[in-house]
Amino acid sequence: MENMYDAIIVGGGVIGGAIAYSLAKRGKKVLLLEKDRLANKASGAAAGMLAAQAELDEDGPLFQLAKKSRDLFPALKKDIKELSGIDIGLINKGMLKIALTKQEEQEYKRIIAIQQRAGEQVQWLTGEEAREKEPALSNTVLGAMYIEKDGQVEAPQLTLGFLKSAAALGVVIKEHIEVQSFHYENGNVAGVITNEGDFISNNVIVAGGAWSNKLLQDSELKLEAYPVKGECFSVCTHRPLFSSTIFSHGCYLVPKQGGRIIVGATVIPKTFDQSVTVDGISLLIERAKSLVPSIGEAEWEKVWAGIRPQTADGLPYLGEHPTCKGLFVATGHFRNGILLSAITGEVVSDLVEDKPTEMDLTPFRLDRMSEILT
Amino acid sequence: MENMYDAIIVGGGVIGGAIAYSLAKRGKKVLLLEKDRLANKASGAAAGMLAAQAELDEDGPLFQLAKKSRDLFPALKKDIKELSGIDIGLINKGMLKIALTKQEEQEYKRIIAIQQRAGEQVQWLTGEEAREKEPALSNTVLGAMYIEKDGQVEAPQLTLGFLKSAAALGVVIKEHIEVQSFHYENGNVAGVITNEGDFISNNVIVAGGAWSNKLLQDSELKLEAYPVKGECFSVCTHRPLFSSTIFSHGCYLVPKQGGRIIVGATVIPKTFDQSVTVDGISLLIERAKSLVPSIGEAEWEKVWAGIRPQTADGLPYLGEHPTCKGLFVATGHFRNGILLSAITGEVVSDLVEDKPTEMDLTPFRLDRMSEILT
Amino acid sequence: MENMYDAIIVGGGVIGGAIAYSLAKRGKKVLLLEKDRLANKASGAAAGMLAAQAELDEDGPLFQLAKKSRDLFPALKKDIKELSGIDIGLINKGMLKIALTKQEEQEYKRIIAIQQRAGEQVQWLTGEEAREKEPALSNTVLGAMYIEKDGQVEAPQLTLGFLKSAAALGVVIKEHIEVQSFHYENGNVAGVITNEGDFISNNVIVAGGAWSNKLLQDSELKLEAYPVKGECFSVCTHRPLFSSTIFSHGCYLVPKQGGRIIVGATVIPKTFDQSVTVDGISLLIERAKSLVPSIGEAEWEKVWAGIRPQTADGLPYLGEHPTCKGLFVATGHFRNGILLSAITGEVVSDLVEDKPTEMDLTPFRLDRMSEILT
Amino acid sequence: MENMYDAIIVGGGVIGGAIAYSLAKRGKKVLLLEKDRLANKASGAAAGMLAAQAELDEDGPLFQLAKKSRDLFPALKKDIKELSGIDIGLINKGMLKIALTKQEEQEYKRIIAIQQRAGEQVQWLTGEEAREKEPALSNTVLGAMYIEKDGQVEAPQLTLGFLKSAAALGVVIKEHIEVQSFHYENGNVAGVITNEGDFISNNVIVAGGAWSNKLLQDSELKLEAYPVKGECFSVCTHRPLFSSTIFSHGCYLVPKQGGRIIVGATVIPKTFDQSVTVDGISLLIERAKSLVPSIGEAEWEKVWAGIRPQTADGLPYLGEHPTCKGLFVATGHFRNGILLSAITGEVVSDLVEDKPTEMDLTPFRLDRMSEILT
């Protein structure tokens, strides 16, 4: 048995990192355990969009959570740079959600109207206006929803930024340690049992992404969650082809530092297989070229895939275990893990500290879809 | 539920691969599941020595097992090349076990006498004789045990060779699938439960290396086994510095194809952490230079580490579960996994087929040290 | 000035390696200089086809050279393995030159008739026969020219195999050394001037691939040669999709060890730019899928490009400088450098030794197209 | 012949990049040619110290140049981030130049006195004071010169930052193009001859690092310059071991973002061989551990080497060719290329524009040591 921690976090991705960072800022003594390497799964594979308005078009609790999270990034950028030296690559050059069909045009105009009524900054650009803004766009683009406030970060850098800042604030990070089950005391969680021994704490936070269900097996809670593979590739040009993030049904192009562009992502549910297939790449190339034809001349860089945690109702799980006090879960962020990481760190820390959370977390509670197994 | 297999193998390393290959040669329908990528742990990290006489100096069941296994490699080399196109890199240029102290000299001479009485080919070389054979050896070398029959292979190629040959023979290989527990029927194993669903078979073989204990948790069998990290580095020269494998207390230098040399390995027990430390590399460099000073001028290639499965009594576990029929285990091969893989494939296939094994496996049975937990 | 060598070879690719190996076998003292790393340009990028009959369909001096070279590989394989431990991956499972159009069908039938008259083994397979042989072939395949004797090797392994075998035989290899010009004595070559000093020899062999012209600038010989970029990608499956090499207009698929497949190659003349573009990959994927649709499910591995040396008349340059005795050139092998390497090593060694060559090299002489600049 | 450029820069390292960036800011139309990939030689290998006071202890023209350059970095950081999105990683946490011997202590105290008289910020710390500042320092440290203003950047990021910012401003960058010689008109330079054709400009700037002499061969100017290899390795910890740059005779440790540390560098003159040897690494490990013993527990990352351009008198070459108008040279920056890049960009742009330079460049003129060859 090792000494006591205020909290043990299971998972070294962006969600675990954000919680570690947030708890450390509040003075907590934290241990973070990762079964593989840090930032090695979905967090390191993400394109880094902060697409609150582009991804989550309808109002609702997830949209509110996303907007709150998006607003935290400018301050995070400074803090992480100061603590760890890491630049999270925050870029605020807006997002174009592209309509290629009449149906998409109508749908986006409808969403614009809703968002504008809710006070959001968003506008419709005709095809010509969109090409004026980004001359690299294809002539077949009918128009675009332009969202000025949706930006992006470098996902691997954000993840490592949270984690290394947390380490600088005293969080103990251990890689290659696998949590097998939990210790309990009087129905409360009391620590974790790992392949390198036990660690004791009254607060355990499961932030294992698509692997979270396996960790919870033992606790008799079954999340309605499943993995979704997303394949990506990246290219590079010396002079940037465009500066806004280009977003469409089935494909996005995210311009990164130094002329790099990330093209993503396929959506392949219910597999943990991280391999990239020829068909996946073929589909992405075709879609990317239909949006920005000149990407054909860009230099190929590499391919990769991430396994994202999706839930049956599309909302993340954020809450305390319904029967086991001290056991918290934060997963199910699907394509919005990077965007939601900042607010997730804050609200989970509130839960651990037993403070009221800024937002009502009821829509995200753990037992909303599951029956407790007995 | 997927269709029935004659056997399910858990683990895509050299032991799982050898068993898959052997069962496939016998016409069995086999499924092999690997939680990560093939050949990605200890099997891909090994230096590939077939050091039956150099590592296992005293007679006994492990020595007998090792010698039988060593004899299988020439035929394996041909079969694997034919089936998969993979060259396992079998080299039979002998091994020099180096004495740097008077005490080592005495010990090795004693072992030579024992091995010679047992009919093994082995001889003592004085320092001068050793340097005549390998002029790169240091002047401080007092002498060496020369073992003509101990050769070596390329460990990653052997592992992939087994696996890809098995695939060519019809074995179904799935990566990124993690076995969580087993199905049972009337006290017998009936299949595996994984993060991508269930698979049915009356024979399940656990070949998970240092991760095997975790898999068996569920079966109420606790192996007296633990992980041991070994760090390595490799270098290269255009003209080979030496052709024999150089073996000593605390360091070995294995000459590979094209002038490559692998230098290994540290021994760090009870960790799953695969990172390589500055101290580990520093120690290996020092020892390598004390054996072959000219290695200092060689070109640096890379570093890596593997996590090897060791047991409390130093013998591997090879056998059927004491109470759960159809559940087999093959692990605990420590530094001899590559050498022992060939015979392990054969004897475990015999067990699965319920045939008498060529050798008495009693010394390797699963319950020899454990109490069954109840 | 360093000591005398029998010959200095400029270029550490497959041609330079083959010549070094051949001269070393004949007992010559050889220095090989490479400006970058060994096997780092076209030789390391090649797919390794030994496509004598598939690439070079018409009889003529190049066809004769290619067939002679192809016959040398079985012996080479053994020698290189013995000397360096390197397996060159020689596979003799035949080649299918695929007809997708009626026009190709007619053309290939005509070539088959010519080759058969010349005594070559080659036959026409209907679409059904081709699919019987390789069930992975597309239904749109009309038929194929089947060439039993055209095999393949692992190009990077062959290149390193020549070079490391040469080193084992005493050839001195220096990387990162750039030849700037030559020393002359009485109109004969007398050595090379490099960025790390001068080296003396009466025989200098330029084997710089697409970079050869630059080296010869100084010698007043201008080859009618130019670089041609070829882009490739590779994929992998556990069970091989096919075992013959699949060859067509604009795309080939070469099955390698362990289920790997190399797909090549684009043809982009007059550039030294080794970057791979999205368009290049897109084109190759499309063509590969039209030949073998199931390649879409294979796992993506990587992309790369090589810069191959082409000549105005399509024949390599093999000969002595027309006015400067002792200066030899071997380049311009375009897509056949791997295939022609073996015979090139032999005939260039004959030239250096001033022996009669087995074949008439007149068609490959250096001044056949150039005017001597004065 | 391609169209006219205001200037052609030969070399895609930090010096070429800085000049391209500076000329582009002044509205010039620039072409930059790189024979390999951008940032691929010494610039990508540097540790990134801005060690004006630590490296260049004595007053003189180089010291003045270095201080002026150091002062340009805060503004550069902002501009490059804005133009290219690249963070150059500027850190201003000071430098400790460590004394391990009494002799070094005396020498450094003498330098401190000189620098203080010249108005520089610098102070002596006793061993205890140094360890108070950086507790990781060894007990054998006798004291340290503390230089508050000497900071550091990420060298590869700075180099790409210059280049990609230049591209964003309109500079045309071409990789894989090798300049073979120059065009002249009436004794002035008129363009460059490359392996992909000719490019025309009245201003050509040679910024080829250690490869510059070869480029100038043709111009009858021989620089008294030579290559010096420097080997490095890097390690990582989650929590930073120290925050100042640690500098000593024969070894420096530069703390980077996220807990990374670069340890450099050996000094091996007169070779272009970029390979790293076991002896080089062994020496660096030993020295690093003598300064910061706990580095032994850090995780190994990788090794690399760079070839730096040194000159006979230790000063860079910055100037116009003595007889050929329009041909400029900027090389010979040795270990200070990163530090001096910013001011080099400015003064070379002044020369190209035929403006008075801020500083007297006479000490750096090209013909100060050479005789013009005729």
PDB file of C-alpha atoms in Angstrom, chain A residues 184-189 219-221 320-327 366-367 372-374:
ATOM      1  CA  TYR A 184     -14.043  -0.679  -1.438  1.00  0.00           C
ATOM      2  CA  GLU A 185     -14.782   0.201   2.184  1.00  0.00           C
ATOM      3  CA  ASN A 186     -18.342   0.338   3.417  1.00  0.00           C
ATOM      4  CA  GLY A 187     -19.642   0.714  -0.082  1.00  0.00           C
ATOM      5  CA  ASN A 188     -17.317   3.609  -0.827  1.00  0.00           C
ATOM      6  CA  VAL A 189     -14.346   3.404  -3.128  1.00  0.00           C
ATOM      7  CA  SER A 219     -18.389  -1.757  -9.943  1.00  0.00           C
ATOM      8  CA  GLU A 220     -21.601  -3.201 -11.339  1.00  0.00           C
ATOM      9  CA  LEU A 221     -22.208  -0.158 -13.475  1.00  0.00           C
ATOM     10  CA  GLU A 320     -20.451  10.007  -9.410  1.00  0.00           C
ATOM     11  CA  HIS A 321     -21.265   6.310  -9.313  1.00  0.00           C
ATOM     12  CA  PRO A 322     -24.907   5.855  -8.262  1.00  0.00           C
ATOM     13  CA  THR A 323     -24.106   3.509  -5.366  1.00  0.00           C
ATOM     14  CA  CYS A 324     -20.374   3.673  -4.778  1.00  0.00           C
ATOM     15  CA  LYS A 325     -19.395   6.966  -3.211  1.00  0.00           C
ATOM     16  CA  GLY A 326     -16.090   8.462  -4.323  1.00  0.00           C
ATOM     17  CA  LEU A 327     -16.053   6.733  -7.700  1.00  0.00           C
ATOM     18  CA  LEU A 366     -24.085   7.852 -14.964  1.00  0.00           C
ATOM     19  CA  ASP A 367     -27.307   5.917 -14.373  1.00  0.00           C
ATOM     20  CA  ILE A 372     -27.730  -1.249 -11.937  1.00  0.00           C
ATOM     21  CA  LEU A 373     -26.690  -4.870 -12.259  1.00  0.00           C
ATOM     22  CA  THR A 374     -27.277  -6.913  -9.149  1.00  0.00           C
TER      23      THR A 374
END
